[in-house]
CSV table of C-alpha atoms in Angstrom, one decimal:
chain,number,residue,atom,x,y,z
A,1,UNK,CA,-26.3,102.6,160.9
A,2,UNK,CA,-26.3,102.2,157.2
A,3,UNK,CA,-29.0,101.3,154.6
A,4,UNK,CA,-29.1,97.6,153.8
A,5,UNK,CA,-30.1,98.3,150.3
A,6,UNK,CA,-30.4,95.3,148.0
A,7,UNK,CA,-26.8,94.3,147.5
A,8,UNK,CA,-25.6,93.2,150.9
A,9,UNK,CA,-23.3,90.3,150.1
A,10,UNK,CA,-23.4,86.9,151.8
A,11,UNK,CA,-22.6,85.6,154.3
A,12,UNK,CA,-24.8,87.5,156.8
A,13,UNK,CA,-24.0,87.5,160.5
A,14,UNK,CA,-26.9,86.9,162.8
A,15,UNK,CA,-26.9,86.7,166.6
A,16,UNK,CA,-29.0,86.1,169.7
A,17,UNK,CA,-27.3,87.9,172.7
A,18,UNK,CA,-28.7,87.0,176.1
A,19,UNK,CA,-27.6,87.8,179.6
A,20,UNK,CA,-25.9,84.3,179.8
A,21,UNK,CA,-24.9,83.3,176.3
A,22,UNK,CA,-24.2,85.0,173.0
A,23,UNK,CA,-25.2,82.8,170.0
A,24,UNK,CA,-23.8,83.6,166.6
A,25,UNK,CA,-24.5,82.1,163.2
A,26,UNK,CA,-24.0,82.8,159.5
A,27,UNK,CA,-26.5,82.8,156.6
A,28,UNK,CA,-24.5,81.5,153.7
A,29,UNK,CA,-26.9,82.3,150.8
A,30,UNK,CA,-30.5,83.0,149.8
A,31,UNK,CA,-33.1,80.9,151.4
A,32,UNK,CA,-30.7,79.2,153.8
A,33,UNK,CA,-31.2,78.8,157.5
A,34,UNK,CA,-28.5,79.8,160.1
A,35,UNK,CA,-25.4,77.7,160.1
A,36,UNK,CA,-22.0,77.5,161.8
A,37,UNK,CA,-23.8,78.2,165.1
A,38,UNK,CA,-21.6,78.9,168.1
A,39,UNK,CA,-22.5,79.9,171.7
A,40,UNK,CA,-20.1,82.1,173.6
A,41,UNK,CA,-20.5,82.9,177.4
A,42,UNK,CA,-21.5,86.6,177.6
A,43,UNK,CA,-19.4,87.1,180.8
A,44,UNK,CA,-16.2,86.1,178.9
A,45,UNK,CA,-16.3,89.2,176.6
A,46,UNK,CA,-16.2,92.8,177.5
A,47,UNK,CA,-18.8,94.1,175.1
A,48,UNK,CA,-21.0,93.1,172.1
A,49,UNK,CA,-18.4,94.1,169.5
A,50,UNK,CA,-15.7,92.0,171.2
A,51,UNK,CA,-18.0,88.9,171.3
A,52,UNK,CA,-18.9,89.2,167.6
A,53,UNK,CA,-15.3,89.8,166.7
A,54,UNK,CA,-14.3,86.6,168.6
A,55,UNK,CA,-16.9,84.6,166.7
A,56,UNK,CA,-15.9,86.0,163.3
A,57,UNK,CA,-12.2,85.3,164.0
A,58,UNK,CA,-13.1,81.7,164.9
A,59,UNK,CA,-15.1,81.3,161.7
A,60,UNK,CA,-12.7,83.3,159.5
A,61,UNK,CA,-15.7,85.1,158.1
A,62,UNK,CA,-16.2,88.6,156.6
A,63,UNK,CA,-20.0,89.2,156.5
A,64,UNK,CA,-21.6,91.7,154.2
A,65,UNK,CA,-24.4,92.5,156.6
A,66,UNK,CA,-25.4,91.7,160.2
A,67,UNK,CA,-28.5,91.7,162.4
A,68,UNK,CA,-27.8,91.2,166.1
A,69,UNK,CA,-30.7,90.5,168.5
A,70,UNK,CA,-30.0,91.6,172.1
A,71,UNK,CA,-31.9,90.9,175.4
A,72,UNK,CA,-32.8,94.4,176.3
A,73,UNK,CA,-34.4,97.6,175.0
A,74,UNK,CA,-33.3,99.0,171.6
A,75,UNK,CA,-34.2,102.5,170.5
A,76,UNK,CA,-32.9,104.7,167.6
A,77,UNK,CA,-29.9,102.5,167.2
A,78,UNK,CA,-29.0,102.5,171.0
A,79,UNK,CA,-29.1,99.2,172.9
A,80,UNK,CA,-28.8,98.1,176.5
A,81,UNK,CA,-28.7,94.5,177.7
A,82,UNK,CA,-31.0,94.2,180.7
A,83,UNK,CA,-29.3,91.2,182.4
A,84,UNK,CA,-25.7,91.5,181.4
A,85,UNK,CA,-22.8,93.6,182.6
A,86,UNK,CA,-22.0,95.2,179.3
A,87,UNK,CA,-22.2,99.0,179.0
A,88,UNK,CA,-24.9,100.4,176.7
A,89,UNK,CA,-23.8,101.2,173.1
A,90,UNK,CA,-25.0,102.0,169.6
A,91,UNK,CA,-25.3,100.0,166.4
A,92,UNK,CA,-23.0,102.5,164.7
A,93,UNK,CA,-20.2,101.9,167.3
A,94,UNK,CA,-20.5,98.1,166.8
A,95,UNK,CA,-20.7,98.4,163.0
A,96,UNK,CA,-17.5,100.6,163.0
A,97,UNK,CA,-15.7,98.3,165.4
A,98,UNK,CA,-16.4,95.3,163.2
A,99,UNK,CA,-15.9,97.0,159.9
A,100,UNK,CA,-19.2,95.8,158.5
A,101,UNK,CA,-21.0,97.6,155.7
A,102,UNK,CA,-24.4,97.1,157.3
A,103,UNK,CA,-25.4,96.3,160.9
A,104,UNK,CA,-28.7,96.4,162.6
A,105,UNK,CA,-29.4,95.7,166.3
A,106,UNK,CA,-32.9,94.7,167.4
A,107,UNK,CA,-34.5,93.4,170.6
A,108,UNK,CA,-34.3,89.6,171.0
A,109,UNK,CA,-38.0,89.2,171.2
A,110,UNK,CA,-38.4,91.5,168.2
A,111,UNK,CA,-36.3,88.9,166.4
A,112,UNK,CA,-38.2,86.0,167.9
A,113,UNK,CA,-41.4,87.6,166.6
A,114,UNK,CA,-40.0,87.9,163.1
A,115,UNK,CA,-39.2,84.2,163.1
A,116,UNK,CA,-42.8,83.1,163.7
A,117,UNK,CA,-43.9,82.9,160.0
A,118,UNK,CA,-40.8,80.7,159.3
A,119,UNK,CA,-41.6,78.1,162.1
A,120,UNK,CA,-43.7,75.0,161.4
A,121,UNK,CA,-43.8,71.2,161.9
A,122,UNK,CA,-41.2,70.0,164.3
A,123,UNK,CA,-40.3,73.6,165.3
A,124,UNK,CA,-43.5,73.9,167.3
A,125,UNK,CA,-45.3,71.8,170.0
A,126,UNK,CA,-49.0,72.6,170.5
A,127,UNK,CA,-50.1,73.6,174.0
A,128,UNK,CA,-53.6,73.0,175.2
A,129,UNK,CA,-54.7,70.5,172.6
A,130,UNK,CA,-55.2,72.8,169.6
A,131,UNK,CA,-53.1,72.6,166.5
A,132,UNK,CA,-50.1,75.0,166.3
A,133,UNK,CA,-50.7,78.4,164.7
A,134,UNK,CA,-50.4,78.7,160.9
A,135,UNK,CA,-49.6,82.3,160.1
A,136,UNK,CA,-51.5,83.4,157.0
A,137,UNK,CA,-50.4,87.0,156.8
A,138,UNK,CA,-53.8,88.4,158.0
A,139,UNK,CA,-53.8,88.1,161.8
A,140,UNK,CA,-51.5,89.4,164.5
A,141,UNK,CA,-49.2,87.1,166.4
A,142,UNK,CA,-47.6,87.3,169.8
A,143,UNK,CA,-44.6,85.6,171.4
A,144,UNK,CA,-43.5,85.6,175.0
A,145,UNK,CA,-41.2,83.5,177.1
A,146,UNK,CA,-39.3,83.2,180.3
A,147,UNK,CA,-35.5,82.8,180.2
A,148,UNK,CA,-32.9,85.0,181.9
A,149,UNK,CA,-35.8,87.6,181.8
A,150,UNK,CA,-39.3,87.6,180.5
A,151,UNK,CA,-39.7,88.8,176.9
A,152,UNK,CA,-42.9,89.8,175.0
A,153,UNK,CA,-43.4,91.0,171.4
A,154,UNK,CA,-46.1,91.1,168.8
A,155,UNK,CA,-46.0,90.7,165.0
A,156,UNK,CA,-48.3,92.7,162.7
A,157,UNK,CA,-49.0,91.9,159.0
A,158,UNK,CA,-49.0,94.9,156.8
A,159,UNK,CA,-49.1,95.0,153.0
A,160,UNK,CA,-47.3,91.7,152.6
A,161,UNK,CA,-44.7,92.5,155.2
A,162,UNK,CA,-44.3,91.7,158.9
A,163,UNK,CA,-43.9,94.5,161.4
A,164,UNK,CA,-42.5,93.4,164.8
A,165,UNK,CA,-43.9,95.2,167.9
A,166,UNK,CA,-41.2,95.0,170.7
A,167,UNK,CA,-41.7,96.2,174.2
A,168,UNK,CA,-40.9,95.5,177.9
A,169,UNK,CA,-44.1,93.6,178.7
A,170,UNK,CA,-42.2,91.3,181.1
A,171,UNK,CA,-42.3,94.2,183.7
A,172,UNK,CA,-46.0,94.4,184.0
A,173,UNK,CA,-47.7,93.4,187.3
A,174,UNK,CA,-47.9,89.8,188.4
A,175,UNK,CA,-51.3,88.3,187.2
A,176,UNK,CA,-52.1,86.6,190.5
A,177,UNK,CA,-55.5,85.0,190.6
A,178,UNK,CA,-55.7,82.4,193.4
A,179,UNK,CA,-55.2,82.8,197.2
A,180,UNK,CA,-51.9,81.0,197.0
A,181,UNK,CA,-50.7,83.3,194.2
A,182,UNK,CA,-51.8,86.4,196.1
A,183,UNK,CA,-49.9,85.3,199.1
A,184,UNK,CA,-46.8,84.8,196.9
A,185,UNK,CA,-47.3,88.3,195.5
A,186,UNK,CA,-47.6,89.7,199.0
A,187,UNK,CA,-44.3,88.1,200.0
A,188,UNK,CA,-42.7,89.2,196.7
A,189,UNK,CA,-43.6,92.9,197.2
A,190,UNK,CA,-42.1,92.8,200.7
A,191,UNK,CA,-38.7,92.4,199.2
A,192,UNK,CA,-36.7,95.4,197.8
A,193,UNK,CA,-36.8,96.3,194.1
A,194,UNK,CA,-39.0,93.4,193.0
A,195,UNK,CA,-42.7,93.0,192.1
A,196,UNK,CA,-43.1,92.6,188.3
A,197,UNK,CA,-44.1,89.5,186.4
A,198,UNK,CA,-40.5,88.9,185.4
A,199,UNK,CA,-39.5,88.5,189.0
A,200,UNK,CA,-41.5,85.2,189.1
A,201,UNK,CA,-41.7,84.2,185.4
A,202,UNK,CA,-38.0,83.9,184.6
A,203,UNK,CA,-35.0,81.7,185.6
A,204,UNK,CA,-34.3,83.7,188.7
A,205,UNK,CA,-38.1,84.1,189.2
A,206,UNK,CA,-38.5,80.3,189.3
A,207,UNK,CA,-35.9,80.2,192.1
A,208,UNK,CA,-37.6,83.0,193.9
A,209,UNK,CA,-41.0,81.3,193.5
A,210,UNK,CA,-39.7,78.1,195.0
A,211,UNK,CA,-38.3,79.9,198.0
A,212,UNK,CA,-41.5,81.9,198.6
A,213,UNK,CA,-43.7,78.8,198.4
A,214,UNK,CA,-41.4,77.3,201.0
A,215,UNK,CA,-42.1,80.3,203.2
A,216,UNK,CA,-45.8,79.9,202.8
A,217,UNK,CA,-45.5,76.2,203.8
A,218,UNK,CA,-43.3,77.1,206.7
A,219,UNK,CA,-40.4,75.0,205.5
A,220,UNK,CA,-36.8,76.0,205.0
A,221,UNK,CA,-35.8,75.1,201.4
A,222,UNK,CA,-32.5,74.2,200.0
A,223,UNK,CA,-31.4,76.8,197.4
A,224,UNK,CA,-31.8,75.3,194.0
A,225,UNK,CA,-31.1,76.5,190.5
A,226,UNK,CA,-33.9,76.9,188.0
A,227,UNK,CA,-32.5,73.8,186.1
A,228,UNK,CA,-32.6,71.7,189.2
A,229,UNK,CA,-36.2,72.8,190.0
A,230,UNK,CA,-37.3,71.8,186.5
A,231,UNK,CA,-35.5,68.5,186.8
A,232,UNK,CA,-36.8,67.5,190.3
A,233,UNK,CA,-40.5,67.0,189.4
A,234,UNK,CA,-40.7,64.2,192.0
A,235,UNK,CA,-40.1,66.7,194.8
A,236,UNK,CA,-43.4,68.0,196.0
A,237,UNK,CA,-42.3,71.7,196.4
A,238,UNK,CA,-40.5,71.7,193.0
A,239,UNK,CA,-43.6,70.2,191.4
A,240,UNK,CA,-45.8,72.9,193.1
A,241,UNK,CA,-43.4,75.6,191.9
A,242,UNK,CA,-43.7,74.4,188.3
A,243,UNK,CA,-47.5,74.2,188.7
A,244,UNK,CA,-47.8,77.8,190.0
A,245,UNK,CA,-45.3,79.0,187.4
A,246,UNK,CA,-47.3,77.5,184.5
A,247,UNK,CA,-50.6,78.9,185.8
A,248,UNK,CA,-49.2,82.4,186.2
A,249,UNK,CA,-47.7,82.2,182.7
A,250,UNK,CA,-51.1,81.2,181.3
A,251,UNK,CA,-52.7,84.3,182.8
A,252,UNK,CA,-49.8,86.4,181.6
A,253,UNK,CA,-50.1,84.9,178.0
A,254,UNK,CA,-53.8,85.6,177.9
A,255,UNK,CA,-53.2,89.2,178.9
A,256,UNK,CA,-50.7,89.5,176.1
A,257,UNK,CA,-53.1,88.0,173.6
A,258,UNK,CA,-55.8,90.5,174.5
A,259,UNK,CA,-53.5,93.5,174.6
A,260,UNK,CA,-51.9,92.7,171.2
A,261,UNK,CA,-55.1,91.3,169.6
A,262,UNK,CA,-53.0,88.2,168.7
A,263,UNK,CA,-55.8,86.2,167.1
A,264,UNK,CA,-53.3,84.3,164.8
A,265,UNK,CA,-51.6,82.6,167.7
A,266,UNK,CA,-49.5,83.0,170.9
A,267,UNK,CA,-46.1,81.4,170.8
A,268,UNK,CA,-44.0,80.5,173.9
A,269,UNK,CA,-40.2,80.9,173.7
A,270,UNK,CA,-37.4,81.2,176.1
A,271,UNK,CA,-35.0,78.6,177.6
A,272,UNK,CA,-37.1,77.3,180.5
A,273,UNK,CA,-40.3,75.9,178.9
A,274,UNK,CA,-38.8,73.2,176.7
A,275,UNK,CA,-37.4,71.6,179.9
A,276,UNK,CA,-40.9,71.4,181.4
A,277,UNK,CA,-43.0,70.7,178.3
A,278,UNK,CA,-44.8,67.8,179.8
A,279,UNK,CA,-45.6,69.7,183.0
A,280,UNK,CA,-46.8,72.6,180.9
A,281,UNK,CA,-49.2,70.3,179.0
A,282,UNK,CA,-50.6,69.0,182.3
A,283,UNK,CA,-50.8,72.4,184.0
A,284,UNK,CA,-53.5,75.0,184.2
A,285,UNK,CA,-51.7,77.1,181.5
A,286,UNK,CA,-54.4,76.8,178.9
A,287,UNK,CA,-57.4,77.1,181.3
A,288,UNK,CA,-55.8,80.2,182.8
A,289,UNK,CA,-55.1,81.6,179.3
A,290,UNK,CA,-58.8,81.4,178.4
A,291,UNK,CA,-60.2,82.4,181.8
A,292,UNK,CA,-60.9,86.1,181.1
A,293,UNK,CA,-64.6,86.8,181.5
A,294,UNK,CA,-66.4,87.9,179.4
A,295,UNK,CA,-63.9,87.1,176.5
A,296,UNK,CA,-63.4,83.4,176.9
A,297,UNK,CA,-64.7,82.6,173.4
A,298,UNK,CA,-62.2,85.1,171.9
A,299,UNK,CA,-59.3,83.5,173.7
A,300,UNK,CA,-60.5,79.9,173.2
A,301,UNK,CA,-60.1,80.5,169.4
A,302,UNK,CA,-56.4,81.5,169.7
A,303,UNK,CA,-53.9,78.6,169.4
A,304,UNK,CA,-50.9,78.4,171.6
A,305,UNK,CA,-47.7,76.6,170.8
A,306,UNK,CA,-44.3,76.1,172.4
A,307,UNK,CA,-41.3,76.9,170.2
A,308,UNK,CA,-38.8,74.0,170.2
A,309,UNK,CA,-36.6,75.1,167.4
A,310,UNK,CA,-33.1,75.4,168.7
A,311,UNK,CA,-32.4,78.9,167.4
A,312,UNK,CA,-35.5,80.8,166.6
A,313,UNK,CA,-34.1,84.3,167.3
A,314,UNK,CA,-31.3,83.6,164.7
A,315,UNK,CA,-34.0,82.8,162.2
A,316,UNK,CA,-35.7,86.0,163.1
A,317,UNK,CA,-32.5,88.1,162.7
A,318,UNK,CA,-32.1,86.6,159.3
A,319,UNK,CA,-35.7,87.4,158.5
A,320,UNK,CA,-35.0,91.1,159.3
A,321,UNK,CA,-32.2,91.2,156.7
A,322,UNK,CA,-34.2,89.1,154.2
A,323,UNK,CA,-37.2,91.5,154.4
A,324,UNK,CA,-34.8,94.3,153.5
A,325,UNK,CA,-33.7,92.2,150.5
A,326,UNK,CA,-36.8,90.9,148.8
A,327,UNK,CA,-34.8,89.1,146.2
A,328,UNK,CA,-33.0,87.1,148.9
A,329,UNK,CA,-35.9,86.2,151.2
A,330,UNK,CA,-36.0,83.2,153.5
A,331,UNK,CA,-38.2,80.2,152.6
A,332,UNK,CA,-41.4,80.0,154.5
A,333,UNK,CA,-42.8,76.6,155.6
């Protein structure tokens, strides 16, 4: 894949590749944030290299290094997008196709985790009344979020550096706690090939949750998109769907905090939550986050915040390259 070394020339190409959209940007110089951001529909391109080539052609750019974050597992330079139709590939194939000196491919939530030390102020919205986390380089952090899928990652401070801890935590069991949630889970498990947390805590999961709650209430529901469910807070079933969604997410986030030991803070990302920020504040998210006897005090001390920065994974991809180039690091808040 190539060693970044210390001389990778600007601009740097960074990307956040999801199942729906592929967002690209350029880092023009030391300490700069992503610029010239463009979003390309994933389905309109045959593969990762073709999408990146289309962006570079539009911008007439020849980057000296690239870090591309993809929504799926990455191991030993091999990647696979979980919710897109692209064939699996390798970083070396993409690097060769684009003719780049240096190219790295990482999991999208791995990149989102790397962004956390660079987010502050208007980039974050506290959830649960506490102040947003302020990373001090001594405590572990966690990030999770529902979008096309459900991503989870941790961030570990080590000798003045940050080490991301990617995984596939969205595929753990559903953290059902109430009678209503247990009934939802029973209905979910009766369907073929579903049953993990991602199947309720994601865009398609929100649609599924809305339908299953309709079954519980004995009503036939009109099929709605996740965006419509988020927007129709005056509809009782949509409001209940968001309520259950946020409560389940709180339990899931508390589980992630305990598993990763994320005492420095838990951040919420993904494309859904900014649309329902008010409902999230009013929901049982925080009470469910803390409700883990006998460790309530441990969790009560952990701040939670919603990421409202428009492109945090792009910041994280840039942070990967900057950490490989100490003389060209990003500016922290």
